[in-house]
Coordinates of C-alpha atoms in Angstrom, one line a residue:
X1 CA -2.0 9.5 27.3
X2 CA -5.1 7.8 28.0
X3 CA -6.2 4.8 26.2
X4 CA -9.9 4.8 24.8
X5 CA -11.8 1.3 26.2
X6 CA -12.8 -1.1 23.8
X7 CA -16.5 0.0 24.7
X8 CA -16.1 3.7 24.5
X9 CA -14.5 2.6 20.9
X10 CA -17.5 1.0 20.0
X11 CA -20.0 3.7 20.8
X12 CA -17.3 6.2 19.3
X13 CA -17.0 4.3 16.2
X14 CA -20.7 3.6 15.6
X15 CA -21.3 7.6 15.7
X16 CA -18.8 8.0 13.0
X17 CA -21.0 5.8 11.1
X18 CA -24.4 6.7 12.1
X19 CA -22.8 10.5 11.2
X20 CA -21.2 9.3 7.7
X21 CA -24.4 7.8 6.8
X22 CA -26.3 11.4 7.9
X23 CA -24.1 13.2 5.1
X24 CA -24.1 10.1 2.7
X25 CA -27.9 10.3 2.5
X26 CA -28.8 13.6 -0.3
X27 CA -32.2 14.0 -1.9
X28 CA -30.8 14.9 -5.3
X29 CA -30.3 11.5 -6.9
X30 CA -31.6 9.4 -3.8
X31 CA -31.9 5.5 -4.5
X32 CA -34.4 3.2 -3.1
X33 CA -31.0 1.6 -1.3
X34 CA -30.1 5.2 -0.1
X35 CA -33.4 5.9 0.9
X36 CA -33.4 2.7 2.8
X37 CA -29.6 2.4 4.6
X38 CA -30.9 6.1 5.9
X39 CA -33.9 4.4 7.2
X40 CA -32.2 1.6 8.8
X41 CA -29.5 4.2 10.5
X42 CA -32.4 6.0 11.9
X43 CA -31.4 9.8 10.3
X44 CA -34.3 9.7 7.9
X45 CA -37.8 8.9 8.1
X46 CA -40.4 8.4 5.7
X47 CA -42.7 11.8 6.9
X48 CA -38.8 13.6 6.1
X49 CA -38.5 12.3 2.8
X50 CA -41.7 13.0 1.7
X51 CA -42.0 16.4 3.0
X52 CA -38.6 16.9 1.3
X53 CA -40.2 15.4 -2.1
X54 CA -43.0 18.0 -1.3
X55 CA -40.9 20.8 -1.0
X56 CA -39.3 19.9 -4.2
X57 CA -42.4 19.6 -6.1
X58 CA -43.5 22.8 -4.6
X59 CA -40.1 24.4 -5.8
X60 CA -40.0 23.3 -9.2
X61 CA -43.4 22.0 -10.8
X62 CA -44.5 25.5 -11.4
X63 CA -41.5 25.2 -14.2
X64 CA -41.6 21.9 -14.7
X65 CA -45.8 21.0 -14.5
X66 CA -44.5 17.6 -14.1
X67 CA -47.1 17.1 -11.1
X68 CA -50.2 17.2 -12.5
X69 CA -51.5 17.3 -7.8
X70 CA -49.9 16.0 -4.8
X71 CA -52.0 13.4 -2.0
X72 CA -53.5 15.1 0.6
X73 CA -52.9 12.2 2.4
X74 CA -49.1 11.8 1.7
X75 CA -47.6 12.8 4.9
X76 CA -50.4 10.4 7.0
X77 CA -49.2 7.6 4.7
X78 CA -45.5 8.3 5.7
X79 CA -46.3 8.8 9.4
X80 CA -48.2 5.0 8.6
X81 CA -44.8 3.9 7.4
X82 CA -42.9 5.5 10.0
X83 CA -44.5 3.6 12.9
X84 CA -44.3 0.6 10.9
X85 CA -40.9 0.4 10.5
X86 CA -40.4 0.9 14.2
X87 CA -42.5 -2.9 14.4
X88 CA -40.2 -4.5 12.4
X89 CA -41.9 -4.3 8.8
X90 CA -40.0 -3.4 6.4
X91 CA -38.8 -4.0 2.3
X92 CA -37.4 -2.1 -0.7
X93 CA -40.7 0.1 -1.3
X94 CA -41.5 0.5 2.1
X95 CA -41.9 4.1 3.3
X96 CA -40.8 5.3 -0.4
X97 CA -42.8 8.1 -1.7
X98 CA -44.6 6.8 -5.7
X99 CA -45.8 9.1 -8.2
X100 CA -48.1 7.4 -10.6
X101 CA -49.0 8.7 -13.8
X102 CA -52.6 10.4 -14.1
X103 CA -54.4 7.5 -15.6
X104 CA -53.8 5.4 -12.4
X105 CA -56.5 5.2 -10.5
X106 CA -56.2 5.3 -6.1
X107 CA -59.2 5.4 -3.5
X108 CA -61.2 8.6 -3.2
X109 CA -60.1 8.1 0.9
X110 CA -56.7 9.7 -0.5
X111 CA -58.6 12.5 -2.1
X112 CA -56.7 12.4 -5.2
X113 CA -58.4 12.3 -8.7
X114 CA -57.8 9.5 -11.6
X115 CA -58.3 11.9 -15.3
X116 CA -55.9 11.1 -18.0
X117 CA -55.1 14.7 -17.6
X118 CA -58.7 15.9 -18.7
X119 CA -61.4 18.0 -17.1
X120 CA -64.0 15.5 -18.0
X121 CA -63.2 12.9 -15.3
X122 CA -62.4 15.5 -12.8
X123 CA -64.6 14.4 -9.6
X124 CA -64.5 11.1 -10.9
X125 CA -64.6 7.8 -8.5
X126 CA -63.1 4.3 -9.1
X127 CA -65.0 1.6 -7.4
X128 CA -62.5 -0.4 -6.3
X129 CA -60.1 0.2 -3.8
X130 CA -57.1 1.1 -5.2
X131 CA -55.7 -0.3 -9.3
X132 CA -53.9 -3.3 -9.6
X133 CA -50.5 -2.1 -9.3
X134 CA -51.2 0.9 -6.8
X135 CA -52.7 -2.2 -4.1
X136 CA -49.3 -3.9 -4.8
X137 CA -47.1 -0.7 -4.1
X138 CA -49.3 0.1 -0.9
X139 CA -48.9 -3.8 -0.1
X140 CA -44.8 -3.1 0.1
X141 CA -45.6 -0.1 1.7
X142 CA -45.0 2.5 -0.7
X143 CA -46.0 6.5 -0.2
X144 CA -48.5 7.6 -2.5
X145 CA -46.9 10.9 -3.3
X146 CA -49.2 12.4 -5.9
X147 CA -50.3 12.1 -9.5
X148 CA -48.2 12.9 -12.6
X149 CA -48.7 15.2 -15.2
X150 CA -49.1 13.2 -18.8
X151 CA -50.6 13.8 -22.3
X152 CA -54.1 13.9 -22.3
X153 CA -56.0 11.1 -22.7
X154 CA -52.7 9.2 -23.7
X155 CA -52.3 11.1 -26.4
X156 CA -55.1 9.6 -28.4
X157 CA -58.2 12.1 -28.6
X158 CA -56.2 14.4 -31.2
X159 CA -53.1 14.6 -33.9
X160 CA -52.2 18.1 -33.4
X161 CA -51.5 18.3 -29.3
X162 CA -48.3 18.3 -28.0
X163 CA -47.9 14.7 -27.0
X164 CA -46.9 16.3 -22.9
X165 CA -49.7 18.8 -22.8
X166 CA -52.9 17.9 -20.8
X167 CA -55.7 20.2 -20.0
X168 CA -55.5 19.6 -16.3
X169 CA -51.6 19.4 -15.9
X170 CA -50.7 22.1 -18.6
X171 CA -47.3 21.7 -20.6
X172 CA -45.0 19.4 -19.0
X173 CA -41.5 20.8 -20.2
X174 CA -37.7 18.8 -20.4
X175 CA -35.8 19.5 -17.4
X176 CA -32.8 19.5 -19.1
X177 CA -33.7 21.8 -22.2
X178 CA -36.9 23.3 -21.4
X179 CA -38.1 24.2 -24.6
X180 CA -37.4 20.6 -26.2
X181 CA -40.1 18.2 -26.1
X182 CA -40.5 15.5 -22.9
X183 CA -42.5 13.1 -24.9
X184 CA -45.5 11.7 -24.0
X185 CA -47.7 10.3 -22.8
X186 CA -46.1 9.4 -19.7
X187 CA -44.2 12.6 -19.2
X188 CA -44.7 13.7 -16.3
X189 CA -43.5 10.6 -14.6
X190 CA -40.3 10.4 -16.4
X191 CA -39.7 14.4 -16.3
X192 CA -40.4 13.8 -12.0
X193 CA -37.5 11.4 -11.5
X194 CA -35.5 12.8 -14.1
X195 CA -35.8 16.3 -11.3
X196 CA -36.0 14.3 -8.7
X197 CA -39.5 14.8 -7.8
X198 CA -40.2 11.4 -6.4
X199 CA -37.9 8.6 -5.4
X200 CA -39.7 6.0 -8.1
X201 CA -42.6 6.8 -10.8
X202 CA -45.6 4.3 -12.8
X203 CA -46.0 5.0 -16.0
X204 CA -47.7 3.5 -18.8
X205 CA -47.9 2.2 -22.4
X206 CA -49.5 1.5 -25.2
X207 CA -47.2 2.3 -28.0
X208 CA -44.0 4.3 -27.0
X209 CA -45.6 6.4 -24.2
X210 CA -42.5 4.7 -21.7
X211 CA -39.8 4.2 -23.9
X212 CA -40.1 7.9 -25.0
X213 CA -40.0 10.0 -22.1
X214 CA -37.3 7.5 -20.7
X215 CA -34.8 8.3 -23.1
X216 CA -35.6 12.4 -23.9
X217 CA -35.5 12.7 -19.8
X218 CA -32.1 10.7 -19.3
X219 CA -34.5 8.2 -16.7
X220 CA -34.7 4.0 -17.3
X221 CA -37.9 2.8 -17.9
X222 CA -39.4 -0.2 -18.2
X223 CA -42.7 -1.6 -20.9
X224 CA -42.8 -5.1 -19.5
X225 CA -44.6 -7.4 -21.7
X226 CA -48.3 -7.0 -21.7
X227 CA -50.3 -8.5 -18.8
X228 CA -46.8 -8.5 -16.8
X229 CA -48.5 -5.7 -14.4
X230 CA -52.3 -6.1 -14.1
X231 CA -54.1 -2.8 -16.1
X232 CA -57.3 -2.7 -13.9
X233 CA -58.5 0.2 -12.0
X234 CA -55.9 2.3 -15.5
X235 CA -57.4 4.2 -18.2
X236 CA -57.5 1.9 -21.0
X237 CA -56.3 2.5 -24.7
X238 CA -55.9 -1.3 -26.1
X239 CA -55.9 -4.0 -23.9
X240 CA -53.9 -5.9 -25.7
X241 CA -51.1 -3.2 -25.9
X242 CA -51.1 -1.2 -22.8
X243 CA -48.5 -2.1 -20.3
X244 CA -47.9 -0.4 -16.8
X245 CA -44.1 0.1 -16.1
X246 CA -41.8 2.0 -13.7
X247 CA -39.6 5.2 -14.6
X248 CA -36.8 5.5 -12.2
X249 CA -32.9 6.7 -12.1
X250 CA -31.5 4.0 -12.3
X251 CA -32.1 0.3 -13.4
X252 CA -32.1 -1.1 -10.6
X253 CA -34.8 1.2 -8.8
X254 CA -37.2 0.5 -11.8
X255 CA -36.2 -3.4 -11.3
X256 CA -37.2 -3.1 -7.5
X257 CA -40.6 -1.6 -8.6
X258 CA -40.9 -4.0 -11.2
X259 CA -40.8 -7.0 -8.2
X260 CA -43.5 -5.6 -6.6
X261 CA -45.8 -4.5 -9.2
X262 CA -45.9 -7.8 -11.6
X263 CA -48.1 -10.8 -10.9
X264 CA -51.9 -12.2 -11.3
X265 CA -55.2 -10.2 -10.4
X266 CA -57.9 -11.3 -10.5
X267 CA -59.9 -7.8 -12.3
X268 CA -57.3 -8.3 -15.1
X269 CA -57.8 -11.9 -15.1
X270 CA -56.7 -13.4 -18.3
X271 CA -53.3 -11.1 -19.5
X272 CA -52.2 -11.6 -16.1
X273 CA -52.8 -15.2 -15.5
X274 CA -51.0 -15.8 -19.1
X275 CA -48.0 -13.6 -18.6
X276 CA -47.5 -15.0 -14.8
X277 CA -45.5 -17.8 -16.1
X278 CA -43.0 -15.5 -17.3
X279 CA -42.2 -14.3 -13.5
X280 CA -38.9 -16.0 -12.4
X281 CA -38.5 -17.6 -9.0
X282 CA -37.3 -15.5 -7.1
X283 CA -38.0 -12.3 -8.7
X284 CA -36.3 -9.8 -11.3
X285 CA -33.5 -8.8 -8.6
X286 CA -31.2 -11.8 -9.0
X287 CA -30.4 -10.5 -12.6
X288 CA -29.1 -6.9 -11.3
X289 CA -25.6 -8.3 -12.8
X290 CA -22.6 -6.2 -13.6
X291 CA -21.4 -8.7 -15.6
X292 CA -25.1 -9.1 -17.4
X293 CA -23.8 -8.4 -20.7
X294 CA -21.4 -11.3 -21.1
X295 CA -22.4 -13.6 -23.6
X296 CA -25.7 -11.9 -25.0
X297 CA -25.9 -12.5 -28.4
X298 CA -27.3 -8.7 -29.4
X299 CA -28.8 -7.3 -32.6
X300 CA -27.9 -3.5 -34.0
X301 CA -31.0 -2.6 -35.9
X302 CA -28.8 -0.2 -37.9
X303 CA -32.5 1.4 -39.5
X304 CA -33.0 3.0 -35.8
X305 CA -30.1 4.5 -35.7
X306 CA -30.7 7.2 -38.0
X307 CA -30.6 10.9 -36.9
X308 CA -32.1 14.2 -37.4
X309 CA -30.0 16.4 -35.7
X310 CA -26.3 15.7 -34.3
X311 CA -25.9 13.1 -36.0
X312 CA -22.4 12.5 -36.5
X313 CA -22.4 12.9 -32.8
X314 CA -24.4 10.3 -31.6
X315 CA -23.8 7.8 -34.7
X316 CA -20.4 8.6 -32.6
X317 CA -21.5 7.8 -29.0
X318 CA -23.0 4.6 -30.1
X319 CA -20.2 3.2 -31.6
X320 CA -18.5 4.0 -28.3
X321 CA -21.0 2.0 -26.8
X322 CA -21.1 -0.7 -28.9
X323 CA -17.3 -1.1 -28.1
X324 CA -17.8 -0.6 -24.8
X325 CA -20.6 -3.9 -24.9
X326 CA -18.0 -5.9 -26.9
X327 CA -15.6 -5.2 -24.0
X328 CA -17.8 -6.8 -21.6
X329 CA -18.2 -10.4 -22.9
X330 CA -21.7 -9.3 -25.7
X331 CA -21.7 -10.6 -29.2
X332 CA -22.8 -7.9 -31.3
X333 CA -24.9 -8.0 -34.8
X334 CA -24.7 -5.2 -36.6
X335 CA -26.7 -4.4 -39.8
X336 CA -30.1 -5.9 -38.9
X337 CA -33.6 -5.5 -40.5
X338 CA -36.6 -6.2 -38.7
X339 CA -38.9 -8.0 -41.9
X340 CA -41.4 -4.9 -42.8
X341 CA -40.4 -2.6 -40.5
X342 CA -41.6 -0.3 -42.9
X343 CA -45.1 -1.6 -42.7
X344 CA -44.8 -2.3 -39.6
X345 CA -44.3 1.1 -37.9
X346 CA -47.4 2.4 -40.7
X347 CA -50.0 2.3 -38.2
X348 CA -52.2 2.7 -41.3
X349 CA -50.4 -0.4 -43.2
X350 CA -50.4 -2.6 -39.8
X351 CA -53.6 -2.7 -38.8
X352 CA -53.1 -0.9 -35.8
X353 CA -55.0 2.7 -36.6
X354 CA -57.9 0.3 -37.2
X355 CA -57.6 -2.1 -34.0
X356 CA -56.8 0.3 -31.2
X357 CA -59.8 3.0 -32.4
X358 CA -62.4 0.1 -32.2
X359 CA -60.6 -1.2 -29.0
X360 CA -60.1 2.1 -27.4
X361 CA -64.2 2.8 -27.3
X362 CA -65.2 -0.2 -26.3
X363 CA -62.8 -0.3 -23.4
X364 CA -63.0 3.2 -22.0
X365 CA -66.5 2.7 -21.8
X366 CA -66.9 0.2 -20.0
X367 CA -63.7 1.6 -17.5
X368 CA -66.0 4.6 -17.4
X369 CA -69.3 2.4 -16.9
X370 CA -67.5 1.3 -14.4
X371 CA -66.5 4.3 -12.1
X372 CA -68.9 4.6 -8.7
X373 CA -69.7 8.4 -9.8
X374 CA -68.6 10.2 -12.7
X375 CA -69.4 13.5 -15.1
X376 CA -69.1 10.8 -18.0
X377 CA -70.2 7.5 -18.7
X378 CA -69.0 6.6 -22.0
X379 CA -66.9 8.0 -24.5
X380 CA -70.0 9.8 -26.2
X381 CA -70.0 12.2 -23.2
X382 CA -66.6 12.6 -23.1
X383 CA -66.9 13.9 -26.9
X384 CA -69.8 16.1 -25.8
X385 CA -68.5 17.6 -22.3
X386 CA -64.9 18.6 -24.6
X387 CA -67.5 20.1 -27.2
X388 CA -69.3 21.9 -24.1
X389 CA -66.1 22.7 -22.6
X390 CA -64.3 23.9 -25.6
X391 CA -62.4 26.7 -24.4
X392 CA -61.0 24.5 -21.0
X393 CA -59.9 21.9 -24.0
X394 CA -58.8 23.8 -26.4
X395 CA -60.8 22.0 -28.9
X396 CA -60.4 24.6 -31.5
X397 CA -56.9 24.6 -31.6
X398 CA -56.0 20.0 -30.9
X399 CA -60.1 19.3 -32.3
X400 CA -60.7 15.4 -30.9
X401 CA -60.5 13.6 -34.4
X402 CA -59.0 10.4 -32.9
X403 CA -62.3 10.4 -30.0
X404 CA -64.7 10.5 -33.2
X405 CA -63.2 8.2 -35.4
X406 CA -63.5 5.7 -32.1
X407 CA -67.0 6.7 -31.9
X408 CA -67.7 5.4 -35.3
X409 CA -66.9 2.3 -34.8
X410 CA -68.9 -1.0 -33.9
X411 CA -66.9 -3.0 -32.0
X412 CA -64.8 -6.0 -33.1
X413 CA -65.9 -6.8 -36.4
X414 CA -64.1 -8.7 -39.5
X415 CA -61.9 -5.5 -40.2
X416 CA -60.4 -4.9 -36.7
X417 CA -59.6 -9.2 -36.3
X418 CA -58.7 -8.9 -39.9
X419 CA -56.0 -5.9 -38.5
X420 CA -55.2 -7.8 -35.1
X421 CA -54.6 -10.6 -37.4
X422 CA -51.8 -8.8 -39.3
X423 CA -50.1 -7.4 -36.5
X424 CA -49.7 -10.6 -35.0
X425 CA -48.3 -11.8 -38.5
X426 CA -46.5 -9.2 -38.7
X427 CA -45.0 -9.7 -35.1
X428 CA -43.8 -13.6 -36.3
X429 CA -42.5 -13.0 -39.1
X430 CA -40.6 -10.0 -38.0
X431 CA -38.8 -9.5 -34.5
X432 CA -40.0 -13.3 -33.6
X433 CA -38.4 -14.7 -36.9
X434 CA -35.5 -12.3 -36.8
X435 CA -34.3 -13.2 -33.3
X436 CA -35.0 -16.8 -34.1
X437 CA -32.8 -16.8 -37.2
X438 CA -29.9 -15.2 -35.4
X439 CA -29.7 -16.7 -31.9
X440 CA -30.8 -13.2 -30.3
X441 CA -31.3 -12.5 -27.1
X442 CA -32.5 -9.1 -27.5
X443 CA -32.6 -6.4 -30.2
X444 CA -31.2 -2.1 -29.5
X445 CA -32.3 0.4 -31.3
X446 CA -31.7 4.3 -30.7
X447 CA -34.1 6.2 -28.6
X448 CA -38.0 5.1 -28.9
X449 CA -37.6 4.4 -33.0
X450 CA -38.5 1.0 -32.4
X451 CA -41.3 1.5 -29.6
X452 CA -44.1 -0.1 -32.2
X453 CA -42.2 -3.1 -32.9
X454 CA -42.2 -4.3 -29.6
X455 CA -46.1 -2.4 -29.2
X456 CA -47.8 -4.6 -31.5
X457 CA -46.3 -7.8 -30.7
X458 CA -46.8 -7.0 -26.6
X459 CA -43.2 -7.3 -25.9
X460 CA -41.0 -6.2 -23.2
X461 CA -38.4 -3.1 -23.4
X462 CA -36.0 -0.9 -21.2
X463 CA -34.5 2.1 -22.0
X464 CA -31.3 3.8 -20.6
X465 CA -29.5 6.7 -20.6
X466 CA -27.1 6.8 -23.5
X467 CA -25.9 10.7 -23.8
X468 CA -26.5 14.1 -24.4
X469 CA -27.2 15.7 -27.7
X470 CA -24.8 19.4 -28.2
X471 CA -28.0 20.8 -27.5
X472 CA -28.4 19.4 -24.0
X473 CA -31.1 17.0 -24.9
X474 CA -30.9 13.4 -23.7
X475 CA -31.2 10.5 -25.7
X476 CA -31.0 6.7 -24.7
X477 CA -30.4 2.9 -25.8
X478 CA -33.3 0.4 -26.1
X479 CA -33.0 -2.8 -25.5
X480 CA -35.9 -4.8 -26.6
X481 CA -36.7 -8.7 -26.7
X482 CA -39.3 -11.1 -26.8
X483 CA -42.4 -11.9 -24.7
X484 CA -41.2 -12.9 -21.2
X485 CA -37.4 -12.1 -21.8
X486 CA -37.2 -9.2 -18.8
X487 CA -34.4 -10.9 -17.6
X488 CA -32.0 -11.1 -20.0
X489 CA -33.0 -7.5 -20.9
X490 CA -32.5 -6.8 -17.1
X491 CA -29.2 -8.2 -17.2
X492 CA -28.2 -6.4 -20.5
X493 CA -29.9 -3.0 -19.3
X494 CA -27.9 -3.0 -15.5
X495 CA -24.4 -4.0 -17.6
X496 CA -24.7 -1.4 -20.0
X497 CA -25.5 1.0 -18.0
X498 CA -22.9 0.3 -14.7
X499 CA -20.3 0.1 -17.7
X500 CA -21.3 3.4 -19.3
X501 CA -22.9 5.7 -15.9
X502 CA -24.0 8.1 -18.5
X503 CA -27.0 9.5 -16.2
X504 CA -26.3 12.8 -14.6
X505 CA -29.1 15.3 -12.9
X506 CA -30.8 18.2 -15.1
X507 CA -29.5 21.6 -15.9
X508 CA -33.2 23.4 -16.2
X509 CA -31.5 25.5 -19.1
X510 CA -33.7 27.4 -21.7

């Protein structure tokens, strides 16, 4: 019998690898670490993946209408990567295809529009370059794939529409019960990687617009605290709510994202320059733990745990949880009260109906004063081109009460400080105080129930996949903390969900 040389054996044994790492490598559930081992073996390149995302979103948005339009320039980009990686550049994002929600604004070069979903900015051009985040993502290399579907105008031009419907993008539907709701306003981003649409999404938040699709699309998102990610070049609501934040499979995708995307700019001067000395040295990666939950002093806020359908069910699953947390080294609290939670999630009560109307007019007009050509200038004509474009709008059926109530206002006056004031009060004396009192290090809550406590006081949140309702329907855990606590949640987030692997691809079931 002949015997193999020690060379042949090499080359022999490095095709088994390079052919094992050809049938490791699927689409359906791809990580940023997938994506890149295929890169580094040489069986995938970025122009392949994104013509496979392509396909995809060509397959399944006409179900879906998760994508509200694809960049024309996608597969240059990716060819841009490709011969880049073959110089020696390289990193987590590089080469990975990004879908960014609809209020995110890119160049015109790419061809792709920036509308919060609504006609009236359709045609529309940013002046500079590219938003904050989007220059960071292109900076690591990242693929703009395309824009995602979301509510319309964030869901804050009317009471009555759906919170996932958007003129342009339609009726963005749950991929794993398509009749249930996909919550808003950043739908569309978490509906694309829950389907796998897109390797990594953005998606943003002013008051639950993350958290929410997150955890009714089985996907991890991440609010960081505000001014964590720069807002410029976004369609504003409240600058001193709105957060920008990845939507991904898994934690540590979002984590990756959330590396590249945090960190001072100079258009978004002030938030960012504030909230920079929260970034650790080093970055967010170092606190990818599997043992992240050990030691975390944790607080049950037993008030957000309250069901309307299945609820013995999940009151069920999160007790499993909770033992499953205790079993890896956390310290639990159960039965705690967030101080006026009641008032507190009263948007009428808080202040905040009164603060984010004023805030919302005066800074969408001067985004919109802003643009280099545009159908609309200030919210005024955005009130008047839904009024001439009624039909396109459906303004008979959704009206725009929210877009006129901003109208009337006057700016920042004694009433809107007077309600800033409150929140901020409120915000002390309640989560501040509470985790204070009790040694926290973070706070969970069921779902997005708790999404305007950490709203109003600018704090950081992640959700994770926590189950699956007997209808089908996901639902997840929130873990929420402080200002500038990402990494403890981090830690918390990655144990929790390594311990529990509850995330599984959707069924597209009626």
């Amino acid at each position: 019998m002949a015997v193999m040389s020690s060379s042949s054996f090499r080359r022999c044994f490095l095709l088994l690898l390079l052919l094992d790492a050809s049938r490791a490598f699927e689409l359906q559930e791809a990580t940023i670490d997938s994506i890149q081992r295929a890169f580094a073996a040489g069986n995938l390149t970025s122009r392949e993946l994104v013509e496979s995302y392509l396909d995809r979103i060509r397959s399944l948005n006409a179900l879906l209408l998760a994508v509200i339009e694809v960049n024309p320039a996608a597969l240059q980009e990716a060819d841009a990567a490709d011969r880049e990686r073959l110089s020696g550049r390289g990193g987590f994002l590089h080469g990975v295809p990004v879908l960014l929600k609809d209020n995110i604004a890119t160049h015109g070069g790419d061809g792709l529009n920036t509308t919060a979903g609504s006609f009236a900015l359709l045609g529309s051009s940013a002046p500079r370059v590219d938003a904050g985040v989007v220059r960071r993502l292109r900076r690591a290399g990242a693929v703009v794939l395309g824009k995602a579907n979301m509510a319309e105008w964030a869901n804050f031009r009317s009471f009555v529409a759906p919170s996932s419907w958007s003129a342009r993008g339609g009726q963005a539907r749950n991929p794993y019960v398509l009749s249930a709701s996909p919550c808003g306003s950043s739908s569309g981003s978490a509906i694309s990687a829950a389907a796998n649409l897109a390797a990594v999404t953005l998606g943003t938040e002013t008051d639950g617009s993350i958290i929410c699709p997150s955890h009714l699309n089985s996907v991890v998102g991440i609010k960081p605290t505000v001014g964590l990610t720069s807002r410029a070049g976004v369609i504003p609501i409240s600058p001193r709510q709105d957060s920008i934040g990845p939507l991904c499979r898994t934690v540590a995708d979002a984590v990756r994202v959330l590396d590249v995307i945090v960190g001072f700019d100079k258009d978004d001067a002030a938030a960012t320059r504030a909230a920079s000395k929260y970034i650790p040295a080093g970055g967010y990666r170092q606190f990818l733990k599997v043992d992240g939950l050990v030691g975390k002093r944790i607080g049950i806020l037993r008030r957000f745990f309250n069901f309307s359908s299945d609820s013995s069910y999940k009151n069920a699953v999160f007790e499993s949880h909770f033992d499953t947390m205790r079993q890896k080294g956390a310290i639990l609290i159960d039965n705690l009260e967030v101080a006026n939670s009641s008032i507190i999630l009263d948007v009428n009560q808080s202040g905040e109906a009164v603060a984010l109307l004023a805030e919302f007019k005066l800074a969408l007009n001067s985004y919109l004063s802003d643009l280099s050509s545009s159908p609309v200038k200030s919210l005024a004509d955005v009130i008047e081109f839904n009024n001439q474009h009624s039909a396109e709008e459906r303004l008979d059926e959704f009206g725009q009460p929210i877009f006129l109530a901003a109208e009337n206002t006057s700016g920042i006056g004694a009433t809107e400080r007077s309600a800033i004031a409150r929140m901020s009060q409120l915000s002390k004396q309640g989560l501040e105080k509470l985790m204070a009192e009790k040694r926290l290090d973070a706070v969970v809550a069921a779902t997005s129930n708790a999404a305007t406590i950490f709203a109003i006081g600018g704090y950081p949140a992640i959700s994770v996949p926590a189950g699956y309702g007997g209808d089908g329907i996901p639902f997840g855990l929130c873990f929420g903390g402080l200002r500038g606590s990402e990494p403890k949640l981090i830690e918390m987030a990655y144990g929790f969900e390594q311990a529990t692997l509850v995330r599984k691809p959707p069924s597209f079931r009626e």
